[in-house]
CSV table of C-alpha atoms in Angstrom, one decimal:
chain,number,residue,atom,x,y,z
A,23,VAL,CA,55.9,130.3,68.6
A,24,ALA,CA,54.9,129.8,65.0
A,25,ALA,CA,56.8,127.2,63.0
A,26,ARG,CA,59.8,128.7,61.2
A,27,LYS,CA,60.2,128.2,57.5
A,28,SER,CA,64.0,128.5,57.8
A,29,PRO,CA,66.1,125.7,59.2
A,30,PRO,CA,66.5,125.4,63.0
A,31,TYR,CA,68.8,127.9,64.8
A,32,GLU,CA,72.3,126.5,65.3
A,33,LEU,CA,73.8,127.3,68.6
A,34,TYR,CA,77.6,126.8,68.9
A,35,TYR,CA,79.1,126.6,72.4
A,36,TRP,CA,81.5,124.4,74.4
A,37,PRO,CA,79.7,121.1,75.0
A,38,GLY,CA,80.6,120.4,78.6
A,39,ILE,CA,79.5,123.6,80.4
A,40,GLN,CA,76.5,126.0,80.7
A,41,GLY,CA,78.8,129.0,80.4
A,42,ARG,CA,77.7,132.0,78.3
A,43,GLY,CA,75.9,129.7,75.9
A,44,GLU,CA,73.3,129.1,78.6
A,45,PHE,CA,71.9,132.6,78.3
A,46,VAL,CA,71.1,131.8,74.6
A,47,ARG,CA,69.8,128.3,75.4
A,48,LEU,CA,67.3,129.7,78.0
A,49,ALA,CA,65.8,132.1,75.4
A,50,LEU,CA,65.5,129.4,72.8
A,51,GLU,CA,64.1,126.9,75.3
A,52,ASP,CA,61.6,129.3,76.8
A,53,ALA,CA,60.3,130.2,73.3
A,54,GLY,CA,60.1,126.6,72.3
A,55,ALA,CA,62.2,127.5,69.3
A,56,PRO,CA,63.8,124.8,67.1
A,57,TYR,CA,67.5,124.7,67.6
A,58,VAL,CA,70.5,122.4,67.4
A,59,ASP,CA,73.2,122.6,70.1
A,60,VAL,CA,75.8,121.8,67.5
A,61,ALA,CA,78.9,121.1,69.5
A,62,ARG,CA,77.0,118.4,71.5
A,63,THR,CA,76.1,116.5,68.3
A,64,ALA,CA,78.5,114.1,66.5
A,65,GLY,CA,81.1,116.0,64.6
A,66,GLY,CA,79.8,119.2,66.0
A,67,MET,CA,83.0,120.3,67.7
A,68,ARG,CA,84.9,120.0,64.4
A,69,LYS,CA,82.2,122.2,62.8
A,70,MET,CA,82.5,124.8,65.6
A,71,MET,CA,86.3,124.9,65.3
A,72,ALA,CA,86.0,125.5,61.6
A,73,PHE,CA,83.9,128.5,62.2
A,74,MET,CA,86.4,129.8,64.8
A,75,ARG,CA,89.1,129.6,62.2
A,76,GLY,CA,86.8,131.7,60.0
A,77,GLU,CA,86.6,129.2,57.1
A,78,GLY,CA,84.7,130.8,54.4
A,79,ARG,CA,83.5,133.8,56.3
A,80,SER,CA,84.8,137.4,56.6
A,81,LEU,CA,84.0,137.8,60.3
A,82,PRO,CA,84.9,134.7,62.4
A,83,PRO,CA,83.6,134.7,66.0
A,84,PHE,CA,86.4,135.5,68.5
A,85,ALA,CA,84.9,133.0,70.9
A,86,PRO,CA,81.7,130.9,71.4
A,87,PRO,CA,78.8,131.2,71.9
A,88,PHE,CA,77.7,132.1,68.4
A,89,LEU,CA,74.4,131.5,66.6
A,90,LYS,CA,73.8,130.6,63.0
A,91,ASP,CA,70.4,131.5,61.5
A,92,ALA,CA,70.3,130.5,57.9
A,93,SER,CA,73.4,132.2,56.4
A,94,LEU,CA,73.9,134.7,59.3
A,95,VAL,CA,76.4,134.0,62.0
A,96,ILE,CA,76.3,136.1,65.1
A,97,ALA,CA,78.7,136.1,68.1
A,98,GLN,CA,78.8,137.8,71.5
A,99,THR,CA,76.0,136.7,73.9
A,100,ALA,CA,74.3,140.1,74.2
A,101,ASN,CA,74.4,140.5,70.4
A,102,ILE,CA,72.8,137.1,69.9
A,103,LEU,CA,70.0,137.9,72.4
A,104,ALA,CA,69.4,141.3,70.8
A,105,TYR,CA,68.9,139.5,67.5
A,106,LEU,CA,66.8,136.6,68.9
A,107,GLY,CA,64.7,138.7,71.3
A,108,PRO,CA,62.2,140.1,68.9
A,109,ARG,CA,62.2,136.9,66.8
A,110,LEU,CA,61.3,134.8,69.9
A,111,ASN,CA,58.9,137.4,71.2
A,112,MET,CA,61.2,137.8,74.2
A,113,ALA,CA,62.1,141.4,73.9
A,114,PRO,CA,60.2,144.7,74.3
A,115,LYS,CA,58.6,146.0,71.2
A,116,ASP,CA,59.6,149.6,71.5
A,117,GLU,CA,63.1,150.9,70.8
A,118,GLU,CA,63.6,152.3,74.3
A,119,GLY,CA,62.7,148.9,75.7
A,120,ARG,CA,65.0,147.0,73.3
A,121,ILE,CA,67.9,149.3,74.3
A,122,ALA,CA,67.1,148.8,78.0
A,123,ALA,CA,67.1,145.1,77.5
A,124,VAL,CA,70.6,145.2,75.9
A,125,GLN,CA,71.8,147.5,78.7
A,126,VAL,CA,70.7,145.0,81.4
A,127,GLN,CA,72.1,142.1,79.4
A,128,LEU,CA,75.5,143.8,79.0
A,129,THR,CA,75.6,144.6,82.7
A,130,ILE,CA,74.8,141.0,83.6
A,131,ALA,CA,77.7,140.0,81.2
A,132,ASP,CA,80.0,142.2,83.2
A,133,LEU,CA,78.9,140.5,86.4
A,134,VAL,CA,79.5,137.1,84.7
A,135,ALA,CA,83.0,138.1,83.7
A,136,GLU,CA,83.8,139.2,87.2
A,137,ALA,CA,82.3,136.1,88.7
A,138,HIS,CA,84.6,134.1,86.4
A,139,ASP,CA,87.6,136.0,87.4
A,140,THR,CA,87.1,135.2,91.1
A,141,HIS,CA,88.6,131.8,90.4
A,142,HIS,CA,90.8,132.9,87.5
A,143,PRO,CA,92.2,136.3,88.4
A,144,ILE,CA,95.6,135.8,86.8
A,145,ALA,CA,94.9,133.8,83.6
A,146,ALA,CA,91.9,131.9,82.2
A,147,GLY,CA,94.5,129.5,80.7
A,148,PHE,CA,96.1,128.5,84.0
A,149,TYR,CA,94.7,126.0,86.5
A,150,TYR,CA,92.7,127.4,89.4
A,151,GLU,CA,95.2,125.6,91.7
A,152,ASP,CA,98.0,127.8,90.4
A,153,GLN,CA,96.2,131.0,91.3
A,154,LYS,CA,94.5,130.2,94.5
A,155,PRO,CA,95.8,133.0,96.8
A,156,ALA,CA,95.0,135.7,94.2
A,157,ALA,CA,91.6,134.0,93.7
A,158,LYS,CA,90.8,134.2,97.4
A,159,GLU,CA,91.8,137.9,97.5
A,160,ARG,CA,89.6,138.7,94.5
A,161,SER,CA,86.7,136.7,95.9
A,162,VAL,CA,86.7,138.6,99.2
A,163,VAL,CA,86.4,142.0,97.3
A,164,PHE,CA,83.8,140.5,95.0
A,165,PHE,CA,81.5,139.6,97.8
A,166,LYS,CA,82.1,142.8,99.7
A,167,GLU,CA,81.8,145.3,96.8
A,168,ARG,CA,81.0,144.0,93.4
A,169,LEU,CA,78.4,141.3,93.9
A,170,PRO,CA,76.2,143.5,96.2
A,171,LYS,CA,76.6,146.4,93.7
A,172,PHE,CA,75.4,144.3,90.7
A,173,LEU,CA,72.6,142.4,92.5
A,174,THR,CA,71.2,145.4,94.3
A,175,TRP,CA,71.2,147.2,91.0
A,176,LEU,CA,69.0,144.5,89.5
A,177,GLU,CA,66.8,144.5,92.7
A,178,GLY,CA,66.5,148.3,92.4
A,179,ILE,CA,65.3,148.1,88.8
A,180,LEU,CA,62.6,145.6,89.9
A,181,GLU,CA,61.6,147.8,92.8
A,182,ARG,CA,61.1,150.8,90.5
A,183,SER,CA,59.3,148.9,87.8
A,184,GLY,CA,56.8,147.3,90.2
A,185,GLY,CA,58.7,144.1,90.6
A,186,ASP,CA,57.6,141.7,87.9
A,187,HIS,CA,60.1,142.3,85.1
A,188,LEU,CA,63.4,144.0,84.5
A,189,VAL,CA,62.3,145.7,81.3
A,190,GLY,CA,58.8,146.6,80.3
A,191,ARG,CA,55.7,144.7,81.4
A,192,ARG,CA,56.4,141.3,80.0
A,193,MET,CA,59.0,138.6,80.4
A,194,THR,CA,62.1,139.2,78.3
A,195,TYR,CA,65.4,137.6,77.8
A,196,ALA,CA,66.8,140.0,80.4
A,197,ASP,CA,64.6,138.2,83.0
A,198,LEU,CA,65.9,134.8,81.9
A,199,SER,CA,69.4,136.0,82.2
A,200,ALA,CA,68.8,137.4,85.7
A,201,PHE,CA,67.5,133.9,86.6
A,202,GLN,CA,70.6,132.3,85.2
A,203,VAL,CA,73.0,134.5,87.0
A,204,VAL,CA,71.2,133.8,90.3
A,205,CYS,CA,71.4,130.1,89.6
A,206,GLY,CA,75.1,130.3,88.9
A,207,LEU,CA,75.9,132.5,91.8
A,208,ARG,CA,74.0,130.3,94.2
A,209,TYR,CA,75.9,127.2,92.9
A,210,ALA,CA,79.3,128.9,93.2
A,211,PHE,CA,78.8,131.0,96.3
A,212,PRO,CA,75.9,129.5,98.4
A,213,ASN,CA,77.0,131.3,101.6
A,214,ALA,CA,77.5,134.7,100.0
A,215,MET,CA,74.1,134.4,98.3
A,216,ASP,CA,72.5,133.3,101.5
A,217,ARG,CA,73.9,136.3,103.3
A,218,MET,CA,72.5,138.7,100.6
A,219,ALA,CA,69.1,137.0,100.2
A,220,GLY,CA,67.3,139.4,102.5
A,221,ARG,CA,68.3,142.3,100.3
A,222,LEU,CA,67.1,140.7,97.1
A,223,PRO,CA,63.4,139.7,97.6
A,224,ARG,CA,62.3,140.8,94.1
A,225,LEU,CA,65.2,139.4,92.3
A,226,LEU,CA,64.8,136.0,94.0
A,227,ALA,CA,61.1,136.0,93.3
A,228,LEU,CA,61.8,136.7,89.7
A,229,HIS,CA,64.2,133.7,89.7
A,230,ASP,CA,61.4,131.5,91.0
A,231,ARG,CA,58.9,132.8,88.5
A,232,VAL,CA,61.3,132.0,85.6
A,233,ALA,CA,62.0,128.6,87.1
A,234,ALA,CA,58.3,127.8,87.1
A,235,ARG,CA,57.7,128.7,83.5
A,236,LYS,CA,56.4,125.7,81.7
A,237,ASN,CA,59.2,125.4,79.0
A,238,ILE,CA,61.9,126.5,81.4
A,239,ALA,CA,60.8,123.9,84.1
A,240,ALA,CA,60.8,121.2,81.4
A,241,TYR,CA,64.2,122.3,80.2
A,242,LEU,CA,65.7,122.4,83.7
A,243,ALA,CA,64.4,118.8,84.3
A,244,SER,CA,65.8,117.6,81.0
A,245,GLU,CA,69.3,116.3,80.0
A,246,ARG,CA,69.7,119.3,77.8
A,247,ARG,CA,70.4,121.4,81.0
A,248,LEU,CA,74.0,120.6,81.8
A,249,PRO,CA,74.8,120.5,85.5
A,250,PHE,CA,77.1,123.2,86.9
A,251,ASN,CA,80.7,122.0,87.3
A,252,GLU,CA,84.2,123.2,88.0
A,253,HIS,CA,85.0,123.8,84.3
A,254,GLY,CA,82.6,126.6,83.7
A,255,ILE,CA,82.1,130.2,84.7
A,256,PHE,CA,80.4,129.5,88.0
A,257,ARG,CA,82.5,127.2,90.1
A,258,HIS,CA,82.0,126.0,93.6
A,259,TYR,CA,85.2,126.1,95.5
A,260,LEU,CA,84.4,126.0,99.2
A,261,GLU,CA,87.5,128.0,100.1
A,262,LEU,CA,86.4,130.9,97.9
A,263,ASP,CA,82.9,131.3,99.2
A,264,ALA,CA,82.0,133.7,102.0
A,265,PRO,CA,81.7,132.2,105.5
A,266,ALA,CA,78.3,130.7,106.3
A,267,PRO,CA,75.8,133.3,107.6
A,268,LYS,CA,75.2,133.3,111.3
A,269,ARG,CA,71.8,132.0,112.2
A,270,PRO,CA,69.8,131.9,115.4
A,271,ALA,CA,70.6,128.8,117.5
A,272,ARG,CA,67.2,127.3,116.9
A,273,SER,CA,67.3,127.2,113.1
A,274,ARG,CA,70.9,126.1,113.2
A,275,ALA,CA,69.9,123.1,115.3
A,276,LYS,CA,67.3,122.2,112.6
A,277,ALA,CA,69.8,122.5,109.7
B,14,VAL,CA,76.1,165.9,59.4
B,15,ALA,CA,72.8,167.8,59.2
B,16,ALA,CA,71.9,170.1,62.1
B,17,ARG,CA,69.8,168.3,64.7
B,18,LYS,CA,66.5,169.7,65.8
B,19,SER,CA,66.8,168.0,69.1
B,20,PRO,CA,69.2,169.3,71.8
B,21,PRO,CA,72.9,168.2,71.7
B,22,TYR,CA,73.7,164.7,72.8
B,23,GLU,CA,74.8,164.6,76.5
B,24,LEU,CA,77.7,162.3,77.2
B,25,TYR,CA,78.3,161.3,80.8
B,26,TYR,CA,81.7,160.0,81.8
B,27,TRP,CA,84.4,160.4,84.5
B,28,PRO,CA,86.0,163.7,83.7
B,29,GLY,CA,89.7,162.9,84.2
B,30,ILE,CA,90.2,159.9,81.9
B,31,GLN,CA,89.6,158.8,78.3
B,32,GLY,CA,88.3,155.4,79.5
B,33,ARG,CA,85.3,153.8,77.9
B,34,GLY,CA,83.8,157.2,77.3
B,35,GLU,CA,86.4,157.8,74.6
B,36,PHE,CA,84.9,155.3,72.2
B,37,VAL,CA,81.7,157.4,72.3
B,38,ARG,CA,83.6,160.6,72.1
B,39,LEU,CA,85.4,159.5,68.9
B,40,ALA,CA,82.2,158.7,67.2
B,41,LEU,CA,80.6,162.0,68.1
B,42,GLU,CA,83.8,163.9,67.2
B,43,ASP,CA,84.3,162.2,63.8
B,44,ALA,CA,80.7,162.9,62.8
B,45,GLY,CA,80.9,166.5,64.0
B,46,ALA,CA,77.8,165.9,66.1
B,47,PRO,CA,76.9,168.4,68.7
B,48,TYR,CA,77.4,167.1,72.2
B,49,VAL,CA,78.2,168.2,75.8
B,50,ASP,CA,80.7,166.2,77.8
B,51,VAL,CA,78.6,166.8,80.9
B,52,ALA,CA,80.9,165.8,83.7
B,53,ARG,CA,83.5,168.2,82.5
B,54,THR,CA,81.2,171.2,82.8
B,55,ALA,CA,80.4,173.1,86.0
B,56,GLY,CA,78.1,171.1,88.1
B,57,GLY,CA,78.2,168.2,85.7
B,58,MET,CA,79.6,165.6,88.1
B,59,ARG,CA,76.6,166.3,90.4
B,60,LYS,CA,74.3,165.8,87.5
B,61,MET,CA,76.0,162.5,86.6
B,62,MET,CA,75.9,161.2,90.1
B,63,ALA,CA,72.1,162.0,90.3
B,64,PHE,CA,71.6,159.8,87.2
B,65,MET,CA,73.7,157.0,88.7
B,66,ARG,CA,71.4,157.1,91.7
B,67,GLY,CA,68.5,156.7,89.3
B,68,GLU,CA,66.7,159.8,90.3
B,69,GLY,CA,63.4,159.9,88.4
B,70,ARG,CA,64.2,157.0,86.1
B,71,SER,CA,63.3,153.3,86.1
B,72,LEU,CA,66.6,152.1,84.6
B,73,PRO,CA,69.7,153.9,86.2
B,74,PRO,CA,73.0,153.2,84.5
B,75,PHE,CA,75.2,150.7,86.4
B,76,ALA,CA,78.2,152.8,85.4
B,77,PRO,CA,79.4,155.5,83.0
B,78,PRO,CA,79.6,156.1,80.1
B,79,PHE,CA,76.0,156.8,79.4
B,80,LEU,CA,74.4,159.0,76.7
B,81,LYS,CA,71.3,161.2,76.9
B,82,ASP,CA,69.5,161.9,73.7
B,83,ALA,CA,66.4,164.0,74.5
B,84,SER,CA,64.5,161.9,77.0
B,85,LEU,CA,66.4,158.7,76.3
B,86,VAL,CA,69.3,157.5,78.5
B,87,ILE,CA,71.5,154.7,77.2
B,88,ALA,CA,74.3,153.0,79.1
B,89,GLN,CA,77.0,150.4,78.1
B,90,THR,CA,79.5,151.6,75.5
B,91,ALA,CA,78.5,149.1,72.8
B,92,ASN,CA,74.9,149.8,73.3
B,93,ILE,CA,75.5,153.5,73.0
B,94,LEU,CA,77.5,153.0,69.8
B,95,ALA,CA,74.8,150.7,68.3
B,96,TYR,CA,72.3,153.5,68.9
B,97,LEU,CA,74.5,156.4,67.6
B,98,GLY,CA,76.0,154.5,64.7
B,99,PRO,CA,73.1,154.8,62.2
B,100,ARG,CA,72.3,158.3,63.5
B,101,LEU,CA,75.9,159.5,62.9
B,102,ASN,CA,76.2,157.7,59.6
B,103,MET,CA,79.0,155.6,61.2
B,104,ALA,CA,77.4,152.2,61.0
B,105,PRO,CA,76.6,149.8,58.1
B,106,LYS,CA,73.1,150.2,56.7
B,107,ASP,CA,72.2,146.5,56.4
B,108,GLU,CA,71.2,144.4,59.4
B,109,GLU,CA,74.1,141.9,58.9
B,110,GLY,CA,76.6,144.8,58.9
B,111,ARG,CA,75.0,146.4,62.0
B,112,ILE,CA,75.2,143.1,63.9
B,113,ALA,CA,78.8,142.6,62.8
B,114,ALA,CA,79.7,146.1,64.0
B,115,VAL,CA,78.3,145.3,67.5
B,116,GLN,CA,80.2,142.0,67.5
B,117,VAL,CA,83.5,143.7,66.8
B,118,GLN,CA,82.7,146.4,69.4
B,119,LEU,CA,81.9,143.9,72.1
B,120,THR,CA,85.0,141.9,71.3
B,121,ILE,CA,87.1,145.1,71.6
B,122,ALA,CA,85.2,145.8,74.9
B,123,ASP,CA,86.4,142.4,76.1
B,124,LEU,CA,90.0,143.3,75.2
B,125,VAL,CA,89.6,146.6,77.0
B,126,ALA,CA,88.4,144.9,80.2
B,127,GLU,CA,91.4,142.5,80.0
B,128,ALA,CA,93.8,145.3,79.4
B,129,HIS,CA,92.4,147.0,82.5
B,130,ASP,CA,92.8,143.9,84.6
B,131,THR,CA,96.5,143.7,83.8
B,132,HIS,CA,97.1,146.5,86.4
B,133,HIS,CA,94.1,145.6,88.6
B,134,PRO,CA,93.8,141.8,88.7
B,135,ILE,CA,92.5,141.6,92.3
B,136,ALA,CA,90.2,144.6,92.7
B,137,ALA,CA,89.5,147.8,90.7
B,138,GLY,CA,89.0,149.5,94.1
B,139,PHE,CA,92.5,148.7,95.4
B,140,TYR,CA,95.6,150.7,94.5
B,141,TYR,CA,97.8,149.2,91.8
B,142,GLU,CA,100.7,149.2,94.3
B,143,ASP,CA,98.8,146.8,96.5
B,144,GLN,CA,98.4,144.2,93.7
B,145,LYS,CA,101.7,144.5,91.9
B,146,PRO,CA,102.9,140.9,91.9
B,147,ALA,CA,99.5,139.6,90.6
B,148,ALA,CA,99.5,142.4,88.0
B,149,LYS,CA,102.9,141.3,86.7
B,150,GLU,CA,101.8,137.7,86.4
B,151,ARG,CA,98.6,138.7,84.6
B,152,SER,CA,100.5,141.0,82.2
B,153,VAL,CA,102.9,138.3,81.2
B,154,VAL,CA,100.0,136.0,80.1
B,155,PHE,CA,98.2,138.9,78.6
B,156,PHE,CA,101.2,139.6,76.2
B,157,LYS,CA,101.8,136.0,75.5
B,158,GLU,CA,98.3,134.8,74.8
B,159,ARG,CA,95.4,137.3,75.0
B,160,LEU,CA,96.8,140.4,73.3
B,161,PRO,CA,98.0,138.5,70.2
B,162,LYS,CA,94.8,136.6,70.1
B,163,PHE,CA,92.7,139.7,70.1
B,164,LEU,CA,94.9,141.8,67.8
B,165,THR,CA,95.5,139.1,65.2
B,166,TRP,CA,91.7,138.5,65.2
B,167,LEU,CA,91.3,142.2,64.2
B,168,GLU,CA,94.1,141.9,61.7
B,169,GLY,CA,92.5,138.8,60.2
B,170,ILE,CA,89.2,140.5,59.7
B,171,LEU,CA,91.0,143.3,57.8
B,172,GLU,CA,92.9,140.8,55.7
B,173,ARG,CA,89.7,139.0,54.6
B,174,SER,CA,87.8,142.1,54.0
B,175,GLY,CA,90.4,143.6,51.8
B,176,GLY,CA,92.1,145.7,54.5
B,177,ASP,CA,90.3,149.0,54.6
B,178,HIS,CA,87.5,148.6,57.1
B,179,LEU,CA,86.5,146.1,59.8
B,180,VAL,CA,82.9,146.0,58.7
B,181,GLY,CA,81.5,146.7,55.3
B,182,ARG,CA,83.1,149.2,52.8
B,183,ARG,CA,82.9,152.4,54.8
B,184,MET,CA,84.4,153.7,58.0
B,185,THR,CA,82.3,152.7,61.0
B,186,TYR,CA,82.5,153.2,64.7
B,187,ALA,CA,84.2,149.8,64.9
B,188,ASP,CA,87.2,151.2,63.0
B,189,LEU,CA,87.3,154.2,65.4
B,190,SER,CA,87.3,151.8,68.3
B,191,ALA,CA,90.1,149.8,66.8
B,192,PHE,CA,92.1,153.0,66.5
B,193,GLN,CA,91.4,153.8,70.1
B,194,VAL,CA,92.4,150.4,71.4
B,195,VAL,CA,95.7,150.6,69.4
B,196,CYS,CA,96.4,154.1,70.9
B,197,GLY,CA,95.7,152.9,74.4
B,198,LEU,CA,97.8,149.7,74.1
B,199,ARG,CA,100.7,151.6,72.6
B,200,TYR,CA,100.6,154.0,75.5
B,201,ALA,CA,100.4,151.3,78.1
B,202,PHE,CA,102.6,148.7,76.6
B,203,PRO,CA,105.0,150.3,74.0
B,204,ASN,CA,107.4,147.3,74.0
B,205,ALA,CA,104.7,144.7,73.7
B,206,MET,CA,103.1,146.6,70.9
B,207,ASP,CA,106.4,147.2,69.2
B,208,ARG,CA,107.1,143.4,69.3
B,209,MET,CA,103.8,142.7,67.6
B,210,ALA,CA,103.9,145.5,65.0
B,211,GLY,CA,105.2,143.2,62.2
B,212,ARG,CA,102.1,141.0,62.6
B,213,LEU,CA,99.6,143.8,62.4
B,214,PRO,CA,100.3,145.8,59.2
B,215,ARG,CA,96.6,146.3,58.3
B,216,LEU,CA,95.4,147.2,61.8
B,217,LEU,CA,98.2,149.7,62.3
B,218,ALA,CA,97.4,151.2,58.8
B,219,LEU,CA,93.8,151.5,59.9
B,220,HIS,CA,94.9,153.3,63.0
B,221,ASP,CA,96.9,155.8,60.9
B,222,ARG,CA,94.0,156.4,58.5
B,223,VAL,CA,91.6,157.1,61.4
B,224,ALA,CA,94.2,159.5,63.0
B,225,ALA,CA,94.4,161.4,59.7
B,226,ARG,CA,90.6,161.9,59.3
B,227,LYS,CA,89.9,165.6,59.5
B,228,ASN,CA,87.6,165.7,62.5
B,229,ILE,CA,89.6,163.1,64.4
B,230,ALA,CA,92.9,164.9,63.7
B,231,ALA,CA,91.4,168.2,65.0
B,232,TYR,CA,90.0,166.4,68.0
B,233,LEU,CA,93.3,164.7,68.9
B,234,ALA,CA,95.0,168.1,68.7
B,235,SER,CA,92.4,169.8,70.9
B,236,GLU,CA,92.1,170.0,74.7
B,237,ARG,CA,89.0,167.9,74.5
B,238,ARG,CA,91.2,164.9,74.0
B,239,LEU,CA,92.4,164.1,77.5
B,240,PRO,CA,95.9,162.7,77.8
B,241,PHE,CA,96.3,159.1,78.8
B,242,ASN,CA,97.3,158.8,82.5
B,243,GLU,CA,97.6,156.3,85.3
B,244,HIS,CA,94.0,156.7,86.5
B,245,GLY,CA,92.4,155.2,83.4
B,246,ILE,CA,92.1,151.8,81.7
B,247,PHE,CA,95.3,152.0,79.8
B,248,ARG,CA,98.2,152.7,82.2
B,249,HIS,CA,101.9,152.8,81.5
B,250,TYR,CA,103.8,151.0,84.3
B,251,LEU,CA,107.3,150.2,83.0
B,252,GLU,CA,107.5,147.1,85.1
B,253,LEU,CA,104.3,145.6,83.5
B,254,ASP,CA,105.4,146.1,79.9
B,255,ALA,CA,107.1,143.4,77.9
B,256,PRO,CA,110.9,143.7,77.5
B,257,ALA,CA,112.1,146.0,74.7
B,258,PRO,CA,112.3,144.1,71.4
B,259,LYS,CA,115.8,143.2,70.2
B,260,ARG,CA,116.9,145.3,67.3
B,261,PRO,CA,119.9,145.0,65.0
B,262,ALA,CA,122.8,147.0,66.4
B,263,ARG,CA,122.6,149.7,63.7
B,264,SER,CA,119.0,150.8,64.4
B,265,ARG,CA,119.6,150.5,68.1
B,266,ALA,CA,122.5,153.0,67.7
B,267,LYS,CA,120.2,155.4,65.9
B,268,ALA,CA,117.4,155.3,68.5
């Protein structure tokens, strides 16, 4: 990526979680673009909250993440990626491809929202512990119906396209986002993902290809990549995961 | 709007509800653009389901609505509107304005998803009757926290911008979408909306201005505008609404 004449991108997101900000981080990291993760710097949270209150701007973000590029402030993850994609050379060049990338990203965003609501079906503002029975009910339906529908949709796209990329013939931010959603789902629901693995060969191979990209691998090994935890979108609660898949006795003995 | 040389737009959406398709319908109707509401025509549902199975296409829509313009097929409501906006002269002309319109649209989409989940907090595929207690819990938090946060965000944008339009100085699809969300919320939660009315003068005035637009008024009076019902996103269940607001004895006697 050529050096930018403008100041570095400023990413604003909650400092303690990967969350929706991670989709933007991955695109910036993969492209080697200069950026500041503002809320993780000294005084950054105060700066972020000022933007949220809309100080001095006509369109305050409803929620993080948002991106500042020179004087422009952009909120909503898919909107940020649609803006960054062409600038980072991480989006298709033709209009049809750009529209398709947004379509995939927005569908992944829907999956992310549903994955969040497995542990917070009643209210994002309540503790998980105060909505456990509803969370369990929602999780069961999520594994049975929604998760397979979303993930086999992504698998189907790869199958039709020849298997390397979700949109077009090059890596785009949609591929990075598919990587991230697989990471998050595996963290939150290892059993459910293990049970589905056989149906997702192309999606899991794409995940591995993204993880092996030079800048992504360096990022994942760095302290910039926050660990998953039980404050974010993807949370690992044993009691919400599907039961462990049944394995042949031999491989069970090994495990 | 000048006559198009290409065939009419084809909108694909579930035939019995306004749902997310309505945001696209309103833009097409306001612009007087030629379109076919395919699933409401003879054989249209079969055609829609064939697209959903991805017959002959590399990127099948995950869900309706989707729009077909000549050979291009676009899914995800905000993505469709970002495409249609400039073509229908219903989007800002500058990049910053176009990005802001998408941002508002995506935030409205988040509100729409949360409004849906008030009656289906556990699973969209279950009957409402089978998730009533959770629905009541979610609705209470929705009125207390989420609904005011979303609607006062829209009100705040209008306040800063001078009050006429959400983005820029002309009517855009973001304004039509704000109209629609007010319609839907008033249908579903008349008491909650009544209680909030005093805090939303600009948003409610925008709603009225949109309703009075020539093409919109004609559309609303036509059979093309489906009535709200208890199959869609905005559903009126008395038991989920907030309590009726307290009024002075005099106006209560009049009502």
